[in-house]
XYZ file of C-alpha atoms in Angstrom:
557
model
C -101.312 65.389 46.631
C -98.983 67.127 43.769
C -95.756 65.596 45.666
C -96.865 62.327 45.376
C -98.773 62.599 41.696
C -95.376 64.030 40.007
C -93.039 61.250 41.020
C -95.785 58.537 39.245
C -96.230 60.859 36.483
C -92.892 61.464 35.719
C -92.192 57.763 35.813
C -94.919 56.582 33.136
C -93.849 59.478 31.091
C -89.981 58.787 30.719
C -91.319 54.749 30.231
C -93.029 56.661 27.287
C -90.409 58.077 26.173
C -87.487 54.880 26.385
C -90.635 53.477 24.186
C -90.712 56.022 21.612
C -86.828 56.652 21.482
C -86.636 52.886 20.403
C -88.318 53.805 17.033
C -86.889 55.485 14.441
C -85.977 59.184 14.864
C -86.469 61.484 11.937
C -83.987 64.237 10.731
C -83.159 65.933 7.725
C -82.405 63.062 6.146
C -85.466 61.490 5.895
C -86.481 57.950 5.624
C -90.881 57.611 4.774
C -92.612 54.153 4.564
C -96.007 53.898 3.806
C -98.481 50.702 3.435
C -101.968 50.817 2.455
C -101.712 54.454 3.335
C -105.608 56.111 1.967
C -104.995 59.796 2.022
C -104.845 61.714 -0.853
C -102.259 64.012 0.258
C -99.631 63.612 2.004
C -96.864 66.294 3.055
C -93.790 64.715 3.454
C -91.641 68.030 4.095
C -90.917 71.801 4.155
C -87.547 73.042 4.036
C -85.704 76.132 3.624
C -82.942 76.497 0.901
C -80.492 78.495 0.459
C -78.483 79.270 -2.521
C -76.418 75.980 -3.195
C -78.501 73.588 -1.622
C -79.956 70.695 -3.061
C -82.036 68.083 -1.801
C -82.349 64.242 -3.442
C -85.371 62.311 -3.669
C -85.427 58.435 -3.695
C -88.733 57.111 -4.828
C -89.328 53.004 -4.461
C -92.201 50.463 -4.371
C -94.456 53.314 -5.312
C -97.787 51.183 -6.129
C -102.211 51.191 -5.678
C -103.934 48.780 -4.718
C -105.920 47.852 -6.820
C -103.963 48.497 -9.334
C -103.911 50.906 -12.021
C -105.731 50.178 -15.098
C -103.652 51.820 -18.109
C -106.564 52.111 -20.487
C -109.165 53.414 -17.942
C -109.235 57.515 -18.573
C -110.868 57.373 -15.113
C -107.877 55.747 -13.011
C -106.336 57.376 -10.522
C -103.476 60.182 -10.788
C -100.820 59.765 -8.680
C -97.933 61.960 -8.624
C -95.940 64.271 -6.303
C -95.614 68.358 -5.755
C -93.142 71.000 -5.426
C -94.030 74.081 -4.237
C -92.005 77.074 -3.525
C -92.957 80.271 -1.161
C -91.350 82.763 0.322
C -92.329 82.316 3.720
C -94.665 79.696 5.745
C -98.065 80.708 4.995
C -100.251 78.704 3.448
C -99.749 78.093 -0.518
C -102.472 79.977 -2.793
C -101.750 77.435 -4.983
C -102.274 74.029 -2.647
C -105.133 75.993 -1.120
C -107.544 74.458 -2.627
C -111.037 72.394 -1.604
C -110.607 69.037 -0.752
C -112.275 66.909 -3.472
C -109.799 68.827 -5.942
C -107.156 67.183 -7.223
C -104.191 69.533 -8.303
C -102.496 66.756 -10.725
C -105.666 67.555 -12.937
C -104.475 71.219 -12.793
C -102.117 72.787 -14.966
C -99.637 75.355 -13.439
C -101.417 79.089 -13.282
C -98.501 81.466 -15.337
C -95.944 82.870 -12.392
C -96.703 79.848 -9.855
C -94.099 78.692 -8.527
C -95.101 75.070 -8.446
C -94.264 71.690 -10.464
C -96.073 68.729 -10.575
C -94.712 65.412 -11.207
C -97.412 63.342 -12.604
C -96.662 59.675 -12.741
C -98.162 57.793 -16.367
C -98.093 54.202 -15.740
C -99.054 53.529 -19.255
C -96.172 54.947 -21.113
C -93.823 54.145 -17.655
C -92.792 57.598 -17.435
C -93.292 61.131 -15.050
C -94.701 64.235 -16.642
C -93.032 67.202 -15.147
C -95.093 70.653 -15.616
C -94.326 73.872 -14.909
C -95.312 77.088 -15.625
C -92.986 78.943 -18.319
C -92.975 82.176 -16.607
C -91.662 80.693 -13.507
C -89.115 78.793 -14.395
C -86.241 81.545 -13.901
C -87.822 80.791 -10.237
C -87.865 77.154 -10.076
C -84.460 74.874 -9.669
C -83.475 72.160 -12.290
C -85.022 69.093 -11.425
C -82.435 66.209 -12.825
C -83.737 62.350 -13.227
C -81.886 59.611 -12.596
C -81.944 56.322 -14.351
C -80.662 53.305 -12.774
C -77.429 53.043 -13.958
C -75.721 56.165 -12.492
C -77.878 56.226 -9.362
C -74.918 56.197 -6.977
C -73.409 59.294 -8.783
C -75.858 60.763 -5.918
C -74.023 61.318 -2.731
C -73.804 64.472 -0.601
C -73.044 66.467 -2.694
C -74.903 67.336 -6.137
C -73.303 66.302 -8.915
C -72.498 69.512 -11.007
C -70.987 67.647 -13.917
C -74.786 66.646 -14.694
C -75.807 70.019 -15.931
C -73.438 69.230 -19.239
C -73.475 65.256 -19.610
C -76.902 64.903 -19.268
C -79.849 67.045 -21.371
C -81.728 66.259 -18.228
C -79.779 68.805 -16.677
C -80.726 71.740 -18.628
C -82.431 74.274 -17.431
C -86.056 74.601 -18.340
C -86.150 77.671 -20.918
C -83.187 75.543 -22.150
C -84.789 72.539 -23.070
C -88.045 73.927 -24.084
C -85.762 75.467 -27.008
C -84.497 72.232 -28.164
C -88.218 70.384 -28.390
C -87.634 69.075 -31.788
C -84.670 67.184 -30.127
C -85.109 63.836 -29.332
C -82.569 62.093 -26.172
C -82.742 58.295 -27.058
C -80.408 57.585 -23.826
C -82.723 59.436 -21.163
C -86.159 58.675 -23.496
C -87.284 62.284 -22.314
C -89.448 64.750 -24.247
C -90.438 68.069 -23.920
C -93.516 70.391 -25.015
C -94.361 74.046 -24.626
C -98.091 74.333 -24.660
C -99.110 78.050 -24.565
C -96.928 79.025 -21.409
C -96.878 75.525 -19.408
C -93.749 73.491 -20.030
C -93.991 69.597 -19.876
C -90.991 67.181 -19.564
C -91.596 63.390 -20.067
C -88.465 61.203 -17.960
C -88.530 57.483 -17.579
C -89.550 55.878 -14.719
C -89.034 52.217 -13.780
C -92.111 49.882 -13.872
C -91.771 46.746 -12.287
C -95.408 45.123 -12.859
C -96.913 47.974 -11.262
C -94.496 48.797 -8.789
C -92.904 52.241 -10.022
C -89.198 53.532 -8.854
C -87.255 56.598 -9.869
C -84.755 59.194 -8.328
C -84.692 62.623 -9.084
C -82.822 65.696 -7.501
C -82.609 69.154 -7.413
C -80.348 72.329 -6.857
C -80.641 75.520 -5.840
C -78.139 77.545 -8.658
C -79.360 81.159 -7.637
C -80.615 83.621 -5.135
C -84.559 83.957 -7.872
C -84.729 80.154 -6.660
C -84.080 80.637 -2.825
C -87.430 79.570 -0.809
C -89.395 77.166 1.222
C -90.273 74.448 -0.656
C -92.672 71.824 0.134
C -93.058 68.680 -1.406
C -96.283 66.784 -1.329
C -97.166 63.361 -2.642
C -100.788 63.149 -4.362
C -103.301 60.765 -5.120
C -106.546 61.082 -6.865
C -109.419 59.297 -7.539
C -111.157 59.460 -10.822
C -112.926 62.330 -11.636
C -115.459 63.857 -10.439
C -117.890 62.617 -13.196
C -116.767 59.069 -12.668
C -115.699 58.658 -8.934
C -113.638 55.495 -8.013
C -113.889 53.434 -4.656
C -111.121 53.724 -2.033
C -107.905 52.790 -3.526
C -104.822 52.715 -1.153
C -101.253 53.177 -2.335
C -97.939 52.101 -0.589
C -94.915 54.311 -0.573
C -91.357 54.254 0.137
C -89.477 57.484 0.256
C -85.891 58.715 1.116
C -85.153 62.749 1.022
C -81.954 64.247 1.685
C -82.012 68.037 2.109
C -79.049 70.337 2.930
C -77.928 73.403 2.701
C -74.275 74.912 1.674
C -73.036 74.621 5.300
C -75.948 72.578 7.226
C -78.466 70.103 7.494
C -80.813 72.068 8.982
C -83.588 74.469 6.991
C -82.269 78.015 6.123
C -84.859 79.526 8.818
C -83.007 76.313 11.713
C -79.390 77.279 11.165
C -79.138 79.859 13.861
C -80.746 77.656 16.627
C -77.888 75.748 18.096
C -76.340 79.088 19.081
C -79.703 80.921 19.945
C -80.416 77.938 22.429
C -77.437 78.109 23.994
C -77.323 81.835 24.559
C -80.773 81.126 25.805
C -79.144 78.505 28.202
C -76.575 80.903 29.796
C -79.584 83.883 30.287
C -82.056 81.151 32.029
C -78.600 79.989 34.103
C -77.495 83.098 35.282
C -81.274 84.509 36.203
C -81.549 80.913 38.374
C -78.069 82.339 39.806
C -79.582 85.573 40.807
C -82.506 83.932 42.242
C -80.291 81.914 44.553
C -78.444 84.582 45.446
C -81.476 86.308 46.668
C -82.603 83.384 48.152
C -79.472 83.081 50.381
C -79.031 86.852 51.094
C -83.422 86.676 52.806
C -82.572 82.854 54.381
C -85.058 83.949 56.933
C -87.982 84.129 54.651
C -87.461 81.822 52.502
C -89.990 78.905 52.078
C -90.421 75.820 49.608
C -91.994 77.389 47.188
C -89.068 79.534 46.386
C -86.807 76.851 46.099
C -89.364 75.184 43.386
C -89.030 78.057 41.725
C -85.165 78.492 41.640
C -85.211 74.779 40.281
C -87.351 76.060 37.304
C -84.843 78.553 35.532
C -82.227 75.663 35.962
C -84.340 72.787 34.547
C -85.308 75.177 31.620
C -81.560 75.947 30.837
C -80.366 72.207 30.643
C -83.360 71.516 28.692
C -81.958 74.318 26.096
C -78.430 72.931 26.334
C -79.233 69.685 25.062
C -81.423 71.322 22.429
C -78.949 72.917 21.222
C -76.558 69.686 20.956
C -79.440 68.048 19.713
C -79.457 70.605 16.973
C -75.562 70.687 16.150
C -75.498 67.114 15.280
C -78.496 67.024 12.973
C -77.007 70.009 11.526
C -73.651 68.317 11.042
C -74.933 64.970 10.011
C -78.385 65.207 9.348
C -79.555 63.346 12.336
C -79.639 63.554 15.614
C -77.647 61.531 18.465
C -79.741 58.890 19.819
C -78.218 59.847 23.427
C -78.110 62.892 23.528
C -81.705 63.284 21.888
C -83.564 60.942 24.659
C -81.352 63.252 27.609
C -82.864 66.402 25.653
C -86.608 64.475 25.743
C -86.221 63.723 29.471
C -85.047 67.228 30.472
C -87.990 68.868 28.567
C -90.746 66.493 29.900
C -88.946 67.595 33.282
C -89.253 71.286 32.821
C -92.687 71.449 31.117
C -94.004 69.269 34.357
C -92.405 71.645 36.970
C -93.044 74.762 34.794
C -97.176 74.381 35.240
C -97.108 72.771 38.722
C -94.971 75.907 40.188
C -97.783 78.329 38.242
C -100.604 76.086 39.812
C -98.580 76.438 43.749
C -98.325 79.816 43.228
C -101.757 80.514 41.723
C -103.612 78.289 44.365
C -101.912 80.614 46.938
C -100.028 77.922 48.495
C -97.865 79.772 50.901
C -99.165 83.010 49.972
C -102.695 82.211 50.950
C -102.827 79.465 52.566
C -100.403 76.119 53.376
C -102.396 73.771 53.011
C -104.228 72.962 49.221
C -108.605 71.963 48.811
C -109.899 69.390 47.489
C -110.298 71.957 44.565
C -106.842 72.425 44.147
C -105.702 69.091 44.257
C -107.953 68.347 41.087
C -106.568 71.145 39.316
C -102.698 69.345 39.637
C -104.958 65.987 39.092
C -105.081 67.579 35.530
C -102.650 69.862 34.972
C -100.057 66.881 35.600
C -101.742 64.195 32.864
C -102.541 66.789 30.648
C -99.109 67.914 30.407
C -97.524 64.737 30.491
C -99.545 63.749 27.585
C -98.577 67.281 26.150
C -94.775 66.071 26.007
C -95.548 62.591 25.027
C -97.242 64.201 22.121
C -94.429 66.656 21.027
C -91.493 63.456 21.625
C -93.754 61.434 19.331
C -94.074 64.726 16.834
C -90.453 65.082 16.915
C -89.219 61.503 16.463
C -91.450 60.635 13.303
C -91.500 61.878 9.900
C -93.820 64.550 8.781
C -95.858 62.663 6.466
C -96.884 59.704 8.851
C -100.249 59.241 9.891
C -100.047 59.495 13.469
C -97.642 62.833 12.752
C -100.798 64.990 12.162
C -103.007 63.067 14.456
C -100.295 64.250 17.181
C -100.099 67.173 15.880
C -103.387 68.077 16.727
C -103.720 66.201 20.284
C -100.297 68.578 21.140
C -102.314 71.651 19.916
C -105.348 71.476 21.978
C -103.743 69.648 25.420
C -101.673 72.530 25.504
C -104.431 75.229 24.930
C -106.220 73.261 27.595
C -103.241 73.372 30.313
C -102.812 77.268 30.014
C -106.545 77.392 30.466
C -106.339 75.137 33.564
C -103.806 76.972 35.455
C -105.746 80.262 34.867
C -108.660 78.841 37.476
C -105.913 78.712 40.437
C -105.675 82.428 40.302
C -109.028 82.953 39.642
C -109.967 81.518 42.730
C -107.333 83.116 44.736
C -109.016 86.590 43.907
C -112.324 85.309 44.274
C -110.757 84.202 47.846
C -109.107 87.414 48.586
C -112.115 89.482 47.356
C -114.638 87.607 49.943
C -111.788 87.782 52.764
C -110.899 91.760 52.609
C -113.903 92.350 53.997
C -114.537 90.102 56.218
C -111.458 89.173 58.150
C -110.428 92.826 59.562
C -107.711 92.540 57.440
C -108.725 94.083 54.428
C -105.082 95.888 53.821
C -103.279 92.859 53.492
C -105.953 90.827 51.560
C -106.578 93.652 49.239
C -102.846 94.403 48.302
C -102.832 90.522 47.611
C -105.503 91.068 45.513
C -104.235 93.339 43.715
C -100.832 90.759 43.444
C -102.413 88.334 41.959
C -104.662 89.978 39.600
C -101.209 91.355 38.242
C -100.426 87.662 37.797
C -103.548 86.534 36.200
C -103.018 89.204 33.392
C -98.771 88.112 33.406
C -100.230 84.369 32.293
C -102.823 85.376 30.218
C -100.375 87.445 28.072
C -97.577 84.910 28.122
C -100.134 82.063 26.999
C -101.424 84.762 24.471
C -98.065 85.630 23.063
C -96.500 82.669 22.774
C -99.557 80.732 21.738
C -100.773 83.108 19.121
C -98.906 85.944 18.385
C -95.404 83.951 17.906
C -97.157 81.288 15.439
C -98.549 84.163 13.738
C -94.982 85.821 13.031
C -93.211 82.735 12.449
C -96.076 82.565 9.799
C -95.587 86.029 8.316
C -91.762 86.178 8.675
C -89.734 84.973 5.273
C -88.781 81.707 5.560
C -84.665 82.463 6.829
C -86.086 84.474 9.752
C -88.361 81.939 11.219
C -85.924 80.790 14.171
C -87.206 84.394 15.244
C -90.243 82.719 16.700
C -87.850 80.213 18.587
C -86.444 83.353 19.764
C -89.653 85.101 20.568
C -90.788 82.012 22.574
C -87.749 82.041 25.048
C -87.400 85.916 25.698
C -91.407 85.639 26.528
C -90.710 82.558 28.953
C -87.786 84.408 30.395
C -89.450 87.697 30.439
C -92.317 85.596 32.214
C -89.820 84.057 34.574
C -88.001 87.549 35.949
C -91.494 88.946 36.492
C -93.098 85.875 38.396
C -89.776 85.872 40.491
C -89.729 89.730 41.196
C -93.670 89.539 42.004
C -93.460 86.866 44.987
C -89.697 86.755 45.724
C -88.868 86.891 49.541
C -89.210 90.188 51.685
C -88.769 91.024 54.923
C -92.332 92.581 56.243
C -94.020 90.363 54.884
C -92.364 86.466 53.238
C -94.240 87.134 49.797
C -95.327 90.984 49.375
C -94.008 94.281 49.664
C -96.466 97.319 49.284
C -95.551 100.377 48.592
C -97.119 103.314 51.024
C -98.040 105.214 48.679
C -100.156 102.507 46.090
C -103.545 104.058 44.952
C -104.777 100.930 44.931
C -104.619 100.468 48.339
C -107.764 101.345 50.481
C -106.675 101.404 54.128
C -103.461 101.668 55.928
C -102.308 99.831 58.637
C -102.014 101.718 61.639
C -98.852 100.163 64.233
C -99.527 101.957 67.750
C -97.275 100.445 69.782
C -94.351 97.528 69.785
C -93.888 97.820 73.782
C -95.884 97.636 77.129
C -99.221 96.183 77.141
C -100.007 97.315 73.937
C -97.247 95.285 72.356
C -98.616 93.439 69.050
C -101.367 95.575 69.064
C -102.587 97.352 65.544
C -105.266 100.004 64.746
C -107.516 98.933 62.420
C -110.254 100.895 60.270
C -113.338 99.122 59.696
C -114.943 98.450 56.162
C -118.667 99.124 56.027
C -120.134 99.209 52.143
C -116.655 99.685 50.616
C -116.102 103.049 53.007
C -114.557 103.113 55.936
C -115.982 104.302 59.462
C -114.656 106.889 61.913
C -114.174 105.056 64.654
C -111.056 101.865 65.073
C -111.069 99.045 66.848
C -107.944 97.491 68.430
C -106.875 93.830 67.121
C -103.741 91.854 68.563
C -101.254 90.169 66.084
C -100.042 87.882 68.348
């Protein structure tokens, strides 16, 4: 039943994926349009900077429907976020209820956070920030339409001196009574919040501006989020739905890379990964070869698993090098990646089902309860990479990004719990046959195998479901390929030990015992291999979990 269910499955989910390939792929370099979108926040991206980065914001056809009214108090705000942390925790500051609107909030002293808050009365965006902070924010530069393409790659550094837009906040908060006719901005020091007013380009409702940013020293190194905000009314006078269209282009990069501060070392931790999966698949064969005589299917499954799993990492990591060169991936090369992973994630949970039915081990031939468990598994994980292609090849602040998002999250918490009712019938299996077969030796030492692999899954699915997500969490934000890292040593960890547990053996094709095991509770006895009595064993008898005196003979032939 599973060799004829994973040929169809694979073949509606690589149709999937030639479907979703042909849209557009995002990358660092980000490309976001919106239409008649009704949220009221939307995050369009986290990334890591280090010192000398920059990234480059391109808003257009920014506009509600209906449209604002300029001399209604009670209109909408609309207006974007930056917020910086440390790591990728959740923001104290963002954190907030969801009826609140933080545009209506002025920055807390020490936050690390600025608001752009769009006035479409006056055509211009209000840029707060807290005072105390600013040493910790970057210098966020506008740009007006007529030296827009002095933006390329690289920041332009001659800006901090031309322009007063350049200056760093403490700097123009000193020159408030200074007025900049060219740039029509303004500045006002309130207490400790800081307010910059830059002019933004109304074309009968339809606002359009540019603005960038750069990272000038290590106080300003962080994760930084920016979020796009819309809210309606106030609470005292609440509006009906209004919907707002958006179109967005962000460039991000680092000194050196494309990729986030915390994504830079994946290329080469993928493909050290790569050679580690390759050469334990070597070993595997080698062992394989050296026990020809008891080697069955299942093992070769199982050597195609380590090898599947280290081309998938390859093309990661190529994947990753040209996004990190570029800022986008390879069309090619990022479908072959897609196709290898859907590969590996399908053979990866049907070689855990085999081996936790006890095909082989058990038995060699699979129930009717069996086959539904692959009758899942299979869709469920197919769906599982369908979701994470789809999460991968669209931009962060789509709609369907956190719908996906969510679908990925619980098919695969469902899949780890599926394959965990395999083993769980296996023991329940070798539990009711140790003492009723008059082989209680064997059946209990299997037992006692595959209770050793229910607890192996249980901790890989708990380590690299929950613990990993919780350090990449916790870790600053330049460490988080650690969880990456985390995530393959468990897999490989997981890998060696499945393989060491049920690899081939000469006594007996899937288990050796030791003699000596306290968790054995009878021996077999082997009288004689000659005569009359050859194939003949001495067995003890089980009576209330104690075993009697007297033996009774039983042939093996």
């Amino acid at each position: 039943m599973a060799a004829r269910g994973l040929p169809a499955a694979l073949t509606v989910a690589v149709l999937g994926l030639a479907l979703l390939c042909a849209g557009p792929a995002g990358a660092r370099v980000h490309h976001l349009t919106l239409k008649d979108d009704v949220r009221q926040k939307v995050h369009l991206n986290t990334f890591g900077f280090f010192k000398n980065g920059f990234m480059k914001v391109n808003v257009s056809n920014l506009s509600l429907k209906p449209p604002v009214d300029a001399d209604d108090k009670s209109s909408s705000s609309v207006g974007f976020s930056l917020d910086r942390t440390r790591n990728d925790g959740f923001s104290t500051y963002l954190d907030e209820e969801v009826d609140y609107c933080i545009l209506n909030k002025k920055p807390e002293q020490g936050v690390s956070v600025v608001i752009l808050l769009l006035d479409f009365k006056n055509d211009v965006v209000k840029v707060r920030f807290s005072a105390e902070a600013s040493h910790l924010l970057p210098k966020i530069s506008f740009v007006s339409e007529e030296n827009a393409t002095a933006l390329t790659t690289k920041p332009p550094k001659s800006s901090e001196d031309k322009s007063d837009s350049g200056k760093s906040p403490t700097e123009t908060n000193k020159n408030t009574d200074g007025k900049d006719t060219k740039s029509k901005r303004s500045t006002t020091s309130s207490q400790s919040i800081v307010e910059q007013e830059h002019p933004v380009h109304n074309d009968r409702g339809t606002i359009s501006f540019q603005f960038f940013f750069n990272i000038s020293s290590d106080n300003q190194e962080g994760l930084y989020s920016l979020y796009f905000h819309k809210c309606i009314g106030s609470a005292e006078k609440p509006r009906d739905q209004q919907l707002f269209s958006l179109d967005i282009e962000i460039t991000e990069k680092n000194p050196e890379s494309y990729l986030s501060a915390g994504e830079i070392p994946l290329p080469k931790l993928y493909i050290s990964m790569a050679l580690f999966f390759f050469l334990s698949g070597t070993v595997w064969i080698h062992i394989l070869r050296k026990r020809r005589n008891d080697v069955f299917k299942i093992h070769w499954l199982m050597a195609a698993l380590p090898f599947t799993k280290s081309l998938s990492l390859v093309f990661h990591a190529i994947d990753y090098h040209y996004i990190s060169s570029q800022g986008f991936p390879i069309e090619g090369w990022a479908v072959v990646y897609y196709i290898t992973h859907l590969f590996k994630g399908a053979l990866l949970f049907i070689t855990i089902a085999l081996i936790g039915t006890g095909w082989a081990f058990i038995k060699h031939i699979l129930s009717d309860k069996d086959k539904k468990i692959f009758m899942i598994v299979i869709p469920l994980q197919v769906l599982a990479n369908v979701a994470y292609i789809i999460i991968e090849s669209t931009e962060e602040g789509t709609t369907e990004y956190g719908l996906w998002k969510e679908i990925l999250f619980l098919v695969d918490l469902l899949c780890c719990g599926a394959i965990l009712f395999p083993v769980v019938w296996s023991i329940r299996h070798l539990q009711e046959a140790s003492a009723t077969d008059g082989k209680a030796a064997i059946n209990l030492a299997k037992l006692k195998l595959f209770r050793h692999y229910y607890v192996m899954i249980v901790c890989y699915i708990y380590f690299t479901q929950i613990i990993a997500i919780l350090i990449k969490i916790a870790v600053p934000f330049q460490w988080k390929w650690l969880y990456q890292l985390l995530n393959e040593m468990a897999t490989l960890v997981f890998f060696v030990l499945t393989g060491y547990k049920f690899r081939p053996a000469s006594d007996n094709p899937y288990l050796q015992l030791s003699q000596d095991d306290e968790d054995d509770l009878e021996m077999e006895a082997v009288v004689t291999t000659s005569g009359v009595m050859e194939g003949m064993k001495k067995v003890k008898k089980v009576v209330n979990g104690s075993a009697e005196p007297r033996g009774e003979w039983e042939s093996t032939a």
